Amino acid sequence: MILVFSGHNYKYETESLCKMFFSCQRFQIEYEAGDLSRDNLIFTRVKTGKTHTLFYAFVRGEGKFFAKSIRVPKDSAQEKNEQERLLCLCVHRVLSRYVGQGTKWGILTGIRPVKRIHEYWEQGMDDMAIHQKLERDYLVSPQKVDLCITTAKTQAPLLQLTQPKSFSLYVSIPYCPSRCSYCSFVSHSITNRSALKLVPSYVEHLCREIAYTGDLAKSLGLRLESVYWGGGTPTTLEPDQLAQILQAIGQSFDLSTLREYTVEAGRPDTITEQKLTVLKQAGVGRVSINPQTFQNPVLEEIGRRHTAEMTIDRYKLARQVGFDCINMDLIAGLPGDDLAGFCRSVDKAISLGPENITVHTLSVKRSSRLFQSDGLPQNLKDNPAGEMVDYAQHTLMEAGYRPYYLYRQKNTLENLENVGYAKPGTEGLYNVYIMEEVHTILAVGASGVTKLVNPYTGLIDRVFNYKFPYEYIDHFNVMLERKRKVAEFYEQQF
Ligand code: SF4
């Protein structure tokens, strides 16, 4: 598709909106209105006259042509945000007609729609006013507005727990037993010999970074709220390697204020009783054991080397070891899955009774094996992801789970969302803190991104670690040097 910007520079919002209609496609961007009679062309224009401003969009292709304009008094649309909104309404209208359906999130393109609800509440808006605004001004469906408001209500008391100098610790373990077809993370399969060889050195460097970061946190008087190990699949490591990292964290940070300690044991094929015991004894209270689906043929198709039976077995094992807070991830829209299969997976997860169930919508990222540059792969077209997500929401809420965090990603099927559901009182705090950006996340390990948050001003700054384990090890001192920015941030901001 060719995307033309004329008379404006609202590239980010406009292009993001177009991508919601044409998943996985690349756009050829043009800033000058060349030959407008070409096919596969989306044209957007903002033109300000003496008294009025005109917003205009058209799309041409496949023998179809749709156009939409909005003309408003000049004074009413001077702000950038309002101009973008009006232009996006035009684009949304023409693309909805072109593809034959709208989007449930309307023209909202951001990844954190729940943050908006908290902001609206702070401005004094009630739920009805929020409904009106999001439905009328942003074309969001009533169901999604409800979901956002319910999620924000679950979060409200959890956000109260955090203090100005609170922070959470993220530990990155970028290793997995094999690579899933939809994976876009920097995760190395340990079936690769050179990746496996690096693991001991990686763990050793990670422990050094943990010690360095712990000193930093203590010197700045920061208060640790939650620890989260992700990646990757942390339980890919051997029990003694897990113990080494757990010990480094215990020695480097003051854990007396800790409210939650989570380790992703996402792949059931990595879980053993010994590993679970090591984690439990060191104070880990929450683990994720992720079925993704309980359909064995689907698991095989996406490259997961475990069965549904193994997931159930490892879940029971975690209960025996004493874990009383377990999360299970499911994915709507996996290749090879169908509505009935997905519904059975939701029902199965509920019947096992984990405290948290997170429902993701499949996202086809550029760096995943599923990605094709000319659009969605054939086996994902006409996928009933929307019905799957609706079934999950309805069934989980009936079973007593409440949504407690929600985010959106690019290139998800039907532009749907990811939602974490929890039995009341068991919500995963780290997920709320990172999504709502209420306090600093100090990240350690390859591909970790430290996010510095000033809760008074909302100012956010980031420090990036090297992405791949070999870079992380090779440039270790450079990376520690970068972390000085953490101290500078607190000295300047607080
Ligand atoms: S378990 Fe997660 S991180 Fe590992 S390969 Fe699969 S999607 Fe990627």
Short mmCIF file of C-alpha atoms and ligand atoms in Angstrom, two decimals:
data_model
loop_
_atom_site.label_atom_id
_atom_site.label_comp_id
_atom_site.label_asym_id
_atom_site.label_seq_id
_atom_site.Cartn_x
_atom_site.Cartn_y
_atom_site.Cartn_z
CA MET A 1 0.00 0.00 0.00
CA ILE A 2 1.13 3.55 -0.70
CA LEU A 3 0.38 6.00 2.10
CA VAL A 4 0.48 9.69 1.17
CA PHE A 5 0.74 12.53 3.70
CA SER A 6 -0.21 15.91 2.31
CA GLY A 7 -0.19 19.14 4.30
CA HIS A 8 0.62 17.44 7.61
CA ASN A 9 3.20 15.34 9.36
CA TYR A 10 1.01 13.04 11.48
CA LYS A 11 2.86 9.99 10.30
CA TYR A 12 2.98 7.90 13.47
CA GLU A 13 -0.72 7.90 14.36
CA THR A 14 -1.94 7.66 10.78
CA GLU A 15 0.39 4.84 9.84
CA SER A 16 -0.38 2.95 13.08
CA LEU A 17 -4.08 3.20 12.30
CA CYS A 18 -3.56 1.96 8.73
CA LYS A 19 -1.56 -1.00 10.06
CA MET A 20 -4.56 -1.97 12.16
CA PHE A 21 -6.44 -2.60 8.91
CA PHE A 22 -3.57 -4.16 6.95
CA SER A 23 -1.77 -6.40 9.40
CA CYS A 24 1.88 -7.21 8.66
CA GLN A 25 1.99 -5.05 5.54
CA ARG A 26 4.69 -2.51 4.80
CA PHE A 27 3.61 0.92 3.61
CA GLN A 28 5.39 2.97 1.03
CA ILE A 29 5.34 6.48 2.49
CA GLU A 30 5.11 9.58 0.27
CA TYR A 31 4.97 13.21 1.37
CA GLU A 32 4.09 14.76 -1.96
CA ALA A 33 0.83 14.09 -3.72
CA GLY A 34 2.10 12.45 -6.92
CA ASP A 35 -0.13 10.44 -9.21
CA LEU A 36 -3.31 10.07 -7.18
CA SER A 37 -4.95 7.75 -9.67
CA ARG A 38 -2.69 4.84 -8.66
CA ASP A 39 -4.15 1.72 -7.14
CA ASN A 40 -3.47 0.56 -3.56
CA LEU A 41 -3.23 4.13 -2.40
CA ILE A 42 -4.32 5.80 0.84
CA PHE A 43 -4.27 9.57 0.62
CA THR A 44 -4.47 11.85 3.68
CA ARG A 45 -4.59 15.64 3.74
CA VAL A 46 -4.94 18.49 6.24
CA LYS A 47 -5.60 21.90 4.72
CA THR A 48 -6.08 25.05 6.76
CA GLY A 49 -7.90 27.96 5.12
CA LYS A 50 -8.80 31.40 6.41
CA THR A 51 -11.70 30.28 8.55
CA HIS A 52 -11.82 26.46 8.44
CA THR A 53 -9.55 23.41 8.47
CA LEU A 54 -10.28 20.48 6.19
CA PHE A 55 -9.34 16.87 7.03
CA TYR A 56 -9.59 14.50 4.12
CA ALA A 57 -8.74 10.89 3.28
CA PHE A 58 -9.43 8.51 0.44
CA VAL A 59 -8.47 4.95 -0.42
CA ARG A 60 -8.33 3.42 -3.87
CA GLY A 61 -7.70 -0.21 -4.81
CA GLU A 62 -9.27 -3.48 -5.93
CA GLY A 63 -11.72 -1.47 -8.04
CA LYS A 64 -13.01 0.38 -4.98
CA PHE A 65 -12.83 4.04 -3.97
CA PHE A 66 -13.95 5.58 -0.67
CA ALA A 67 -13.47 9.15 0.55
CA LYS A 68 -14.27 11.09 3.71
CA SER A 69 -13.78 14.70 4.75
CA ILE A 70 -14.39 16.65 7.95
CA ARG A 71 -14.45 20.46 7.89
CA VAL A 72 -14.27 22.36 11.18
CA PRO A 73 -13.78 26.01 12.21
CA LYS A 74 -10.07 26.76 12.33
CA ASP A 75 -10.11 27.69 16.03
CA SER A 76 -11.60 24.36 17.10
CA ALA A 77 -8.77 22.24 15.72
CA GLN A 78 -5.53 24.03 16.43
CA GLU A 79 -3.99 21.47 18.74
CA LYS A 80 -1.90 18.69 17.25
CA ASN A 81 -3.80 15.94 19.10
CA GLU A 82 -7.15 17.16 17.88
CA GLN A 83 -5.90 17.46 14.31
CA GLU A 84 -4.56 13.92 14.45
CA ARG A 85 -7.84 12.67 15.87
CA LEU A 86 -9.94 14.27 13.15
CA LEU A 87 -7.66 13.01 10.42
CA CYS A 88 -7.74 9.50 11.92
CA LEU A 89 -11.55 9.57 11.94
CA CYS A 90 -11.45 10.15 8.17
CA VAL A 91 -8.88 7.39 7.66
CA HIS A 92 -10.83 4.98 9.86
CA ARG A 93 -14.03 5.63 7.96
CA VAL A 94 -12.56 4.98 4.52
CA LEU A 95 -10.56 1.93 5.55
CA SER A 96 -13.53 0.37 7.41
CA ARG A 97 -15.54 0.61 4.23
CA TYR A 98 -12.65 -0.65 2.11
CA VAL A 99 -11.99 -3.81 4.15
CA GLY A 100 -15.65 -4.28 5.06
CA GLN A 101 -15.35 -3.95 8.83
CA GLY A 102 -14.25 -1.52 11.51
CA THR A 103 -12.03 -2.14 14.50
CA LYS A 104 -13.19 -2.73 18.06
CA TRP A 105 -10.62 -0.26 19.33
CA GLY A 106 -11.73 2.45 16.88
CA ILE A 107 -8.93 4.94 16.28
CA LEU A 108 -7.13 4.21 19.57
CA THR A 109 -3.70 2.96 18.62
CA GLY A 110 -1.82 3.16 21.95
CA ILE A 111 -0.67 0.07 23.77
CA ARG A 112 -1.96 1.19 27.19
CA PRO A 113 -5.64 2.13 26.88
CA VAL A 114 -6.25 1.59 30.62
CA LYS A 115 -3.84 4.39 31.46
CA ARG A 116 -6.29 6.70 29.74
CA ILE A 117 -9.07 5.65 32.13
CA HIS A 118 -6.95 6.58 35.16
CA GLU A 119 -6.20 9.95 33.53
CA TYR A 120 -9.88 10.59 32.81
CA TRP A 121 -10.79 9.77 36.42
CA GLU A 122 -8.12 12.24 37.58
CA GLN A 123 -9.75 14.87 35.37
CA GLY A 124 -13.03 14.23 37.22
CA MET A 125 -14.85 12.29 34.49
CA ASP A 126 -17.27 9.57 35.59
CA ASP A 127 -17.73 6.22 33.84
CA MET A 128 -20.61 7.44 31.71
CA ALA A 129 -18.62 10.43 30.47
CA ILE A 130 -15.69 8.12 29.70
CA HIS A 131 -17.99 5.83 27.73
CA GLN A 132 -19.32 8.76 25.76
CA LYS A 133 -15.88 10.16 25.02
CA LEU A 134 -14.25 6.92 23.93
CA GLU A 135 -17.23 5.73 21.90
CA ARG A 136 -18.05 9.05 20.24
CA ASP A 137 -14.62 10.66 19.81
CA TYR A 138 -12.51 7.53 19.32
CA LEU A 139 -15.06 4.99 18.00
CA VAL A 140 -14.13 2.39 20.63
CA SER A 141 -16.76 -0.34 21.05
CA PRO A 142 -18.82 -0.19 24.28
CA GLN A 143 -17.53 -3.66 25.20
CA LYS A 144 -13.87 -2.57 25.05
CA VAL A 145 -14.61 0.59 27.05
CA ASP A 146 -16.25 -1.60 29.70
CA LEU A 147 -13.24 -3.89 29.73
CA CYS A 148 -10.88 -0.93 30.24
CA ILE A 149 -12.98 0.54 33.05
CA THR A 150 -13.32 -2.81 34.84
CA THR A 151 -9.57 -3.37 34.53
CA ALA A 152 -8.81 0.11 35.86
CA LYS A 153 -11.11 -0.52 38.84
CA THR A 154 -9.25 -3.74 39.71
CA GLN A 155 -5.96 -1.87 39.44
CA ALA A 156 -6.88 1.20 41.49
CA PRO A 157 -6.11 -0.25 44.97
CA LEU A 158 -2.96 -1.96 43.65
CA LEU A 159 -1.61 1.31 42.32
CA GLN A 160 -2.10 2.86 45.77
CA LEU A 161 0.49 0.45 47.16
CA THR A 162 3.35 1.98 45.23
CA GLN A 163 5.40 4.82 46.74
CA PRO A 164 7.46 7.57 45.05
CA LYS A 165 10.72 5.66 45.50
CA SER A 166 9.28 2.22 44.79
CA PHE A 167 10.82 0.08 42.08
CA SER A 168 10.61 -3.43 40.67
CA LEU A 169 13.39 -5.66 39.42
CA TYR A 170 13.24 -7.45 36.06
CA VAL A 171 15.65 -10.33 35.46
CA SER A 172 16.09 -11.42 31.86
CA ILE A 173 16.95 -15.03 31.05
CA PRO A 174 16.96 -15.13 27.26
CA TYR A 175 17.04 -18.90 26.83
CA CYS A 176 14.36 -21.42 25.84
CA PRO A 177 14.36 -25.16 25.12
CA SER A 178 13.30 -24.48 21.50
CA ARG A 179 11.82 -21.57 19.59
CA CYS A 180 8.05 -21.18 19.14
CA SER A 181 6.91 -20.22 15.65
CA TYR A 182 5.37 -16.93 16.82
CA CYS A 183 8.29 -15.90 19.05
CA SER A 184 9.75 -12.45 18.51
CA PHE A 185 11.83 -12.26 21.68
CA VAL A 186 15.59 -12.34 21.90
CA SER A 187 15.48 -15.89 23.08
CA HIS A 188 18.09 -18.49 22.25
CA SER A 189 17.25 -22.11 21.94
CA ILE A 190 19.65 -24.12 24.05
CA THR A 191 19.57 -26.82 21.40
CA ASN A 192 22.05 -24.49 19.71
CA ARG A 193 25.48 -25.57 21.04
CA SER A 194 27.15 -22.17 20.97
CA ALA A 195 24.18 -20.66 22.85
CA LEU A 196 24.41 -23.43 25.45
CA LYS A 197 28.15 -22.90 25.91
CA LEU A 198 27.61 -19.26 26.86
CA VAL A 199 25.08 -19.96 29.61
CA PRO A 200 27.55 -20.31 32.57
CA SER A 201 29.30 -17.09 31.62
CA TYR A 202 25.93 -15.38 31.14
CA VAL A 203 24.81 -16.40 34.64
CA GLU A 204 28.07 -15.19 36.14
CA HIS A 205 27.82 -11.77 34.45
CA LEU A 206 24.16 -11.53 35.36
CA CYS A 207 25.02 -12.04 39.04
CA ARG A 208 27.61 -9.27 38.78
CA GLU A 209 25.05 -6.93 37.26
CA ILE A 210 22.57 -7.86 40.00
CA ALA A 211 25.16 -6.92 42.66
CA TYR A 212 25.92 -3.63 40.89
CA THR A 213 22.22 -2.78 40.55
CA GLY A 214 21.53 -3.73 44.16
CA ASP A 215 24.24 -1.29 45.34
CA LEU A 216 22.74 1.39 43.13
CA ALA A 217 19.24 0.84 44.54
CA LYS A 218 20.50 0.94 48.12
CA SER A 219 22.54 4.11 47.59
CA LEU A 220 19.46 5.85 46.13
CA GLY A 221 17.16 4.67 48.94
CA LEU A 222 14.84 2.81 46.57
CA ARG A 223 12.18 0.42 47.86
CA LEU A 224 11.76 -2.96 46.14
CA GLU A 225 8.12 -3.93 45.47
CA SER A 226 8.31 -6.87 43.06
CA VAL A 227 10.80 -9.12 41.30
CA TYR A 228 9.99 -10.71 37.95
CA TRP A 229 12.11 -13.18 35.99
CA GLY A 230 11.18 -13.38 32.32
CA GLY A 231 12.86 -13.87 29.00
CA GLY A 232 12.94 -16.48 27.52
CA THR A 233 12.07 -19.18 29.93
CA PRO A 234 14.11 -18.82 33.15
CA THR A 235 13.54 -22.46 34.13
CA THR A 236 15.58 -23.48 31.09
CA LEU A 237 18.56 -22.98 33.44
CA GLU A 238 19.84 -25.79 35.63
CA PRO A 239 18.86 -25.87 39.35
CA ASP A 240 22.32 -24.73 40.50
CA GLN A 241 22.26 -21.82 38.04
CA LEU A 242 18.83 -20.78 39.30
CA ALA A 243 20.16 -21.01 42.87
CA GLN A 244 23.17 -18.87 41.96
CA ILE A 245 20.93 -16.06 40.65
CA LEU A 246 18.45 -16.35 43.52
CA GLN A 247 21.31 -16.04 45.96
CA ALA A 248 22.75 -13.01 44.17
CA ILE A 249 19.36 -11.27 44.36
CA GLY A 250 18.94 -12.17 48.05
CA GLN A 251 22.39 -10.81 48.89
CA SER A 252 22.15 -7.65 46.79
CA PHE A 253 18.67 -6.31 47.51
CA ASP A 254 16.66 -5.61 50.62
CA LEU A 255 13.80 -8.09 50.18
CA SER A 256 12.00 -7.08 53.37
CA THR A 257 9.64 -4.78 51.42
CA LEU A 258 8.99 -7.27 48.62
CA ARG A 259 5.31 -7.90 47.87
CA GLU A 260 5.68 -10.36 45.00
CA TYR A 261 8.36 -12.62 43.51
CA THR A 262 7.54 -14.17 40.15
CA VAL A 263 9.50 -16.54 37.95
CA GLU A 264 8.25 -17.50 34.52
CA ALA A 265 8.42 -21.25 34.21
CA GLY A 266 6.54 -20.79 30.96
CA ARG A 267 7.54 -23.96 29.16
CA PRO A 268 6.31 -27.06 31.01
CA ASP A 269 9.12 -29.06 29.37
CA THR A 270 11.66 -27.13 31.49
CA ILE A 271 9.99 -27.74 34.84
CA THR A 272 11.31 -30.28 37.36
CA GLU A 273 10.59 -30.81 41.02
CA GLN A 274 14.14 -29.86 41.88
CA LYS A 275 13.91 -26.50 40.08
CA LEU A 276 10.55 -25.70 41.63
CA THR A 277 11.91 -26.54 45.08
CA VAL A 278 14.95 -24.30 44.59
CA LEU A 279 12.65 -21.42 43.61
CA LYS A 280 10.19 -22.00 46.43
CA GLN A 281 12.87 -22.23 49.10
CA ALA A 282 14.36 -18.91 47.99
CA GLY A 283 11.03 -17.11 48.42
CA VAL A 284 9.54 -17.18 44.91
CA GLY A 285 5.78 -17.04 45.40
CA ARG A 286 4.33 -16.90 41.89
CA VAL A 287 5.15 -18.94 38.80
CA SER A 288 3.78 -18.99 35.28
CA ILE A 289 3.17 -22.37 33.69
CA ASN A 290 1.93 -21.66 30.19
CA PRO A 291 -0.17 -24.12 28.21
CA GLN A 292 -0.85 -21.57 25.38
CA THR A 293 -3.39 -24.19 24.25
CA PHE A 294 -4.49 -27.59 25.50
CA GLN A 295 -4.72 -28.90 21.89
CA ASN A 296 -1.74 -31.18 21.20
CA PRO A 297 -1.78 -30.80 17.38
CA VAL A 298 -1.66 -27.01 17.82
CA LEU A 299 1.26 -27.29 20.25
CA GLU A 300 3.09 -29.34 17.67
CA GLU A 301 2.34 -26.85 14.91
CA ILE A 302 3.76 -23.91 16.90
CA GLY A 303 6.95 -25.75 17.84
CA ARG A 304 6.35 -26.30 21.57
CA ARG A 305 7.90 -29.54 22.67
CA HIS A 306 5.38 -30.43 25.33
CA THR A 307 1.89 -31.81 25.46
CA ALA A 308 -1.23 -30.64 27.23
CA GLU A 309 -0.85 -33.60 29.60
CA MET A 310 2.66 -32.43 30.54
CA THR A 311 1.32 -28.94 31.35
CA ILE A 312 -1.29 -30.43 33.68
CA ASP A 313 1.30 -32.69 35.28
CA ARG A 314 3.74 -29.80 35.95
CA TYR A 315 0.93 -27.63 37.26
CA LYS A 316 0.06 -30.33 39.81
CA LEU A 317 3.73 -30.66 40.68
CA ALA A 318 3.96 -26.91 41.38
CA ARG A 319 0.97 -27.23 43.71
CA GLN A 320 2.65 -30.15 45.52
CA VAL A 321 5.82 -28.10 45.95
CA GLY A 322 3.66 -25.42 47.57
CA PHE A 323 3.03 -22.71 45.02
CA ASP A 324 -0.26 -21.02 45.80
CA CYS A 325 -0.17 -18.44 43.03
CA ILE A 326 0.14 -19.80 39.49
CA ASN A 327 -0.48 -18.03 36.21
CA MET A 328 -1.38 -19.76 32.96
CA ASP A 329 -1.06 -18.05 29.55
CA LEU A 330 -3.38 -18.90 26.67
CA ILE A 331 -3.17 -17.55 23.12
CA ALA A 332 -6.17 -16.82 20.93
CA GLY A 333 -5.67 -17.30 17.19
CA LEU A 334 -2.83 -19.82 17.09
CA PRO A 335 -2.27 -21.47 13.71
CA GLY A 336 -4.18 -24.74 13.57
CA ASP A 337 -6.55 -23.79 16.38
CA ASP A 338 -10.27 -23.14 15.94
CA LEU A 339 -13.01 -21.62 18.06
CA ALA A 340 -14.13 -24.90 19.59
CA GLY A 341 -10.53 -25.87 20.42
CA PHE A 342 -9.78 -22.52 21.99
CA CYS A 343 -12.98 -22.64 24.07
CA ARG A 344 -11.97 -26.09 25.33
CA SER A 345 -8.57 -24.67 26.32
CA VAL A 346 -10.21 -21.86 28.29
CA ASP A 347 -12.54 -24.33 30.01
CA LYS A 348 -9.65 -26.65 30.81
CA ALA A 349 -7.57 -23.85 32.31
CA ILE A 350 -10.48 -22.75 34.48
CA SER A 351 -11.11 -26.31 35.65
CA LEU A 352 -7.50 -26.52 36.89
CA GLY A 353 -8.07 -23.39 38.98
CA PRO A 354 -4.90 -21.30 38.58
CA GLU A 355 -5.06 -17.96 40.36
CA ASN A 356 -4.26 -16.04 37.17
CA ILE A 357 -5.11 -16.72 33.52
CA THR A 358 -3.69 -14.41 30.89
CA VAL A 359 -5.31 -14.40 27.46
CA HIS A 360 -3.09 -13.15 24.67
CA THR A 361 -4.10 -12.58 21.08
CA LEU A 362 -1.61 -13.91 18.56
CA SER A 363 0.75 -11.21 17.37
CA VAL A 364 2.60 -11.84 14.13
CA LYS A 365 5.85 -9.96 14.64
CA ARG A 366 8.42 -9.26 11.96
CA SER A 367 11.10 -11.32 13.72
CA SER A 368 8.92 -14.41 14.13
CA ARG A 369 8.89 -17.45 11.85
CA LEU A 370 5.19 -16.86 11.14
CA PHE A 371 5.81 -13.47 9.56
CA GLN A 372 5.40 -12.95 5.82
CA SER A 373 6.10 -9.55 4.32
CA ASP A 374 2.99 -9.56 2.11
CA GLY A 375 0.39 -9.86 4.85
CA LEU A 376 -1.03 -12.49 7.16
CA PRO A 377 -0.08 -16.12 6.48
CA GLN A 378 -2.88 -18.09 4.83
CA ASN A 379 -3.51 -20.24 7.91
CA LEU A 380 -4.27 -17.12 9.98
CA LYS A 381 -6.71 -15.48 7.61
CA ASP A 382 -10.36 -15.67 8.73
CA ASN A 383 -9.16 -16.66 12.19
CA PRO A 384 -11.99 -16.26 14.74
CA ALA A 385 -9.72 -14.48 17.25
CA GLY A 386 -12.44 -11.94 18.10
CA GLU A 387 -14.92 -14.64 19.10
CA MET A 388 -12.20 -16.46 21.03
CA VAL A 389 -11.31 -13.38 23.06
CA ASP A 390 -15.00 -12.66 23.73
CA TYR A 391 -15.56 -16.23 24.91
CA ALA A 392 -12.55 -16.02 27.23
CA GLN A 393 -13.67 -12.73 28.74
CA HIS A 394 -17.22 -13.87 29.33
CA THR A 395 -16.32 -17.32 30.67
CA LEU A 396 -13.50 -16.18 32.91
CA MET A 397 -15.57 -13.42 34.46
CA GLU A 398 -18.40 -15.86 35.10
CA ALA A 399 -15.89 -18.14 36.81
CA GLY A 400 -14.89 -15.33 39.20
CA TYR A 401 -11.78 -13.99 37.45
CA ARG A 402 -11.45 -10.21 36.95
CA PRO A 403 -9.36 -8.40 34.35
CA TYR A 404 -6.46 -6.62 36.07
CA TYR A 405 -4.08 -5.58 33.30
CA LEU A 406 -4.48 -5.07 29.62
CA TYR A 407 -2.21 -4.07 26.78
CA ARG A 408 -2.18 -4.02 23.03
CA GLN A 409 0.57 -4.90 20.60
CA LYS A 410 1.15 -4.25 16.95
CA ASN A 411 0.21 -6.88 14.39
CA THR A 412 -2.21 -8.78 16.61
CA LEU A 413 -5.08 -10.53 14.89
CA GLU A 414 -8.01 -8.12 14.53
CA ASN A 415 -5.99 -5.64 16.62
CA LEU A 416 -7.19 -7.35 19.74
CA GLU A 417 -5.71 -7.05 23.19
CA ASN A 418 -3.91 -9.13 25.81
CA VAL A 419 -5.67 -9.34 29.15
CA GLY A 420 -4.54 -10.70 32.49
CA TYR A 421 -7.38 -12.11 34.61
CA ALA A 422 -7.05 -12.94 38.30
CA LYS A 423 -9.06 -14.28 41.16
CA PRO A 424 -9.56 -11.28 43.48
CA GLY A 425 -6.53 -10.64 45.67
CA THR A 426 -4.09 -12.64 43.52
CA GLU A 427 -3.31 -10.06 40.81
CA GLY A 428 0.26 -10.08 39.46
CA LEU A 429 1.55 -6.73 40.72
CA TYR A 430 4.54 -6.52 38.41
CA ASN A 431 2.26 -6.69 35.37
CA VAL A 432 0.24 -3.75 36.66
CA TYR A 433 3.29 -1.69 37.56
CA ILE A 434 5.03 -2.12 34.24
CA MET A 435 1.91 -1.54 32.18
CA GLU A 436 0.70 1.53 34.01
CA GLU A 437 4.25 2.96 34.34
CA VAL A 438 3.83 3.98 37.98
CA HIS A 439 7.32 3.23 39.20
CA THR A 440 10.82 2.46 38.00
CA ILE A 441 11.72 -0.96 36.65
CA LEU A 442 15.40 -1.78 37.02
CA ALA A 443 16.25 -4.45 34.47
CA VAL A 444 19.21 -6.81 34.53
CA GLY A 445 20.37 -9.22 31.85
CA ALA A 446 20.58 -9.28 28.08
CA SER A 447 17.82 -7.32 26.32
CA GLY A 448 16.68 -5.81 29.63
CA VAL A 449 15.38 -2.25 29.43
CA THR A 450 15.48 -0.19 32.61
CA LYS A 451 12.57 2.20 32.70
CA LEU A 452 13.00 5.17 35.01
CA VAL A 453 9.74 6.74 36.12
CA ASN A 454 9.13 9.97 37.97
CA PRO A 455 5.65 9.41 39.42
CA TYR A 456 5.23 13.11 40.22
CA THR A 457 5.75 14.38 36.67
CA GLY A 458 5.17 11.24 34.59
CA LEU A 459 8.64 11.70 33.05
CA ILE A 460 10.10 8.44 31.73
CA ASP A 461 13.64 7.66 30.67
CA ARG A 462 15.22 4.38 29.60
CA VAL A 463 18.56 2.60 29.81
CA PHE A 464 19.11 -0.23 27.36
CA ASN A 465 21.19 -3.32 27.99
CA TYR A 466 22.81 -5.15 25.11
CA LYS A 467 20.38 -7.48 23.40
CA PHE A 468 22.18 -10.74 22.82
CA PRO A 469 24.06 -12.75 25.48
CA TYR A 470 27.39 -12.58 23.58
CA GLU A 471 27.15 -8.75 23.32
CA TYR A 472 26.04 -8.54 26.92
CA ILE A 473 29.14 -10.44 28.03
CA ASP A 474 31.57 -8.73 25.62
CA HIS A 475 30.45 -5.18 26.49
CA PHE A 476 29.62 -5.77 30.11
CA ASN A 477 31.55 -2.81 31.53
CA VAL A 478 30.16 -0.40 28.93
CA MET A 479 26.71 -1.49 29.98
CA LEU A 480 27.39 -0.95 33.69
CA GLU A 481 28.68 2.49 32.78
CA ARG A 482 25.36 3.25 31.10
CA LYS A 483 23.58 2.43 34.33
CA ARG A 484 25.03 5.57 35.90
CA LYS A 485 22.08 7.23 34.24
CA VAL A 486 19.88 5.68 36.95
CA ALA A 487 21.65 7.69 39.67
CA GLU A 488 21.62 10.84 37.53
CA PHE A 489 17.88 10.46 36.98
CA TYR A 490 17.13 10.26 40.70
CA GLU A 491 19.55 13.08 41.58
CA GLN A 492 17.94 15.39 39.02
CA GLN A 493 14.31 14.38 39.43
CA PHE A 494 13.86 13.89 43.16
S1 SF4 B 1 8.60 -19.79 25.24
FE1 SF4 B 1 8.27 -17.61 24.84
S2 SF4 B 1 10.31 -16.70 24.71
FE2 SF4 B 1 10.54 -18.95 24.50
S3 SF4 B 1 10.55 -19.35 22.31
FE3 SF4 B 1 8.43 -19.57 23.01
S4 SF4 B 1 7.51 -17.53 22.75
FE4 SF4 B 1 9.73 -17.28 22.63
#
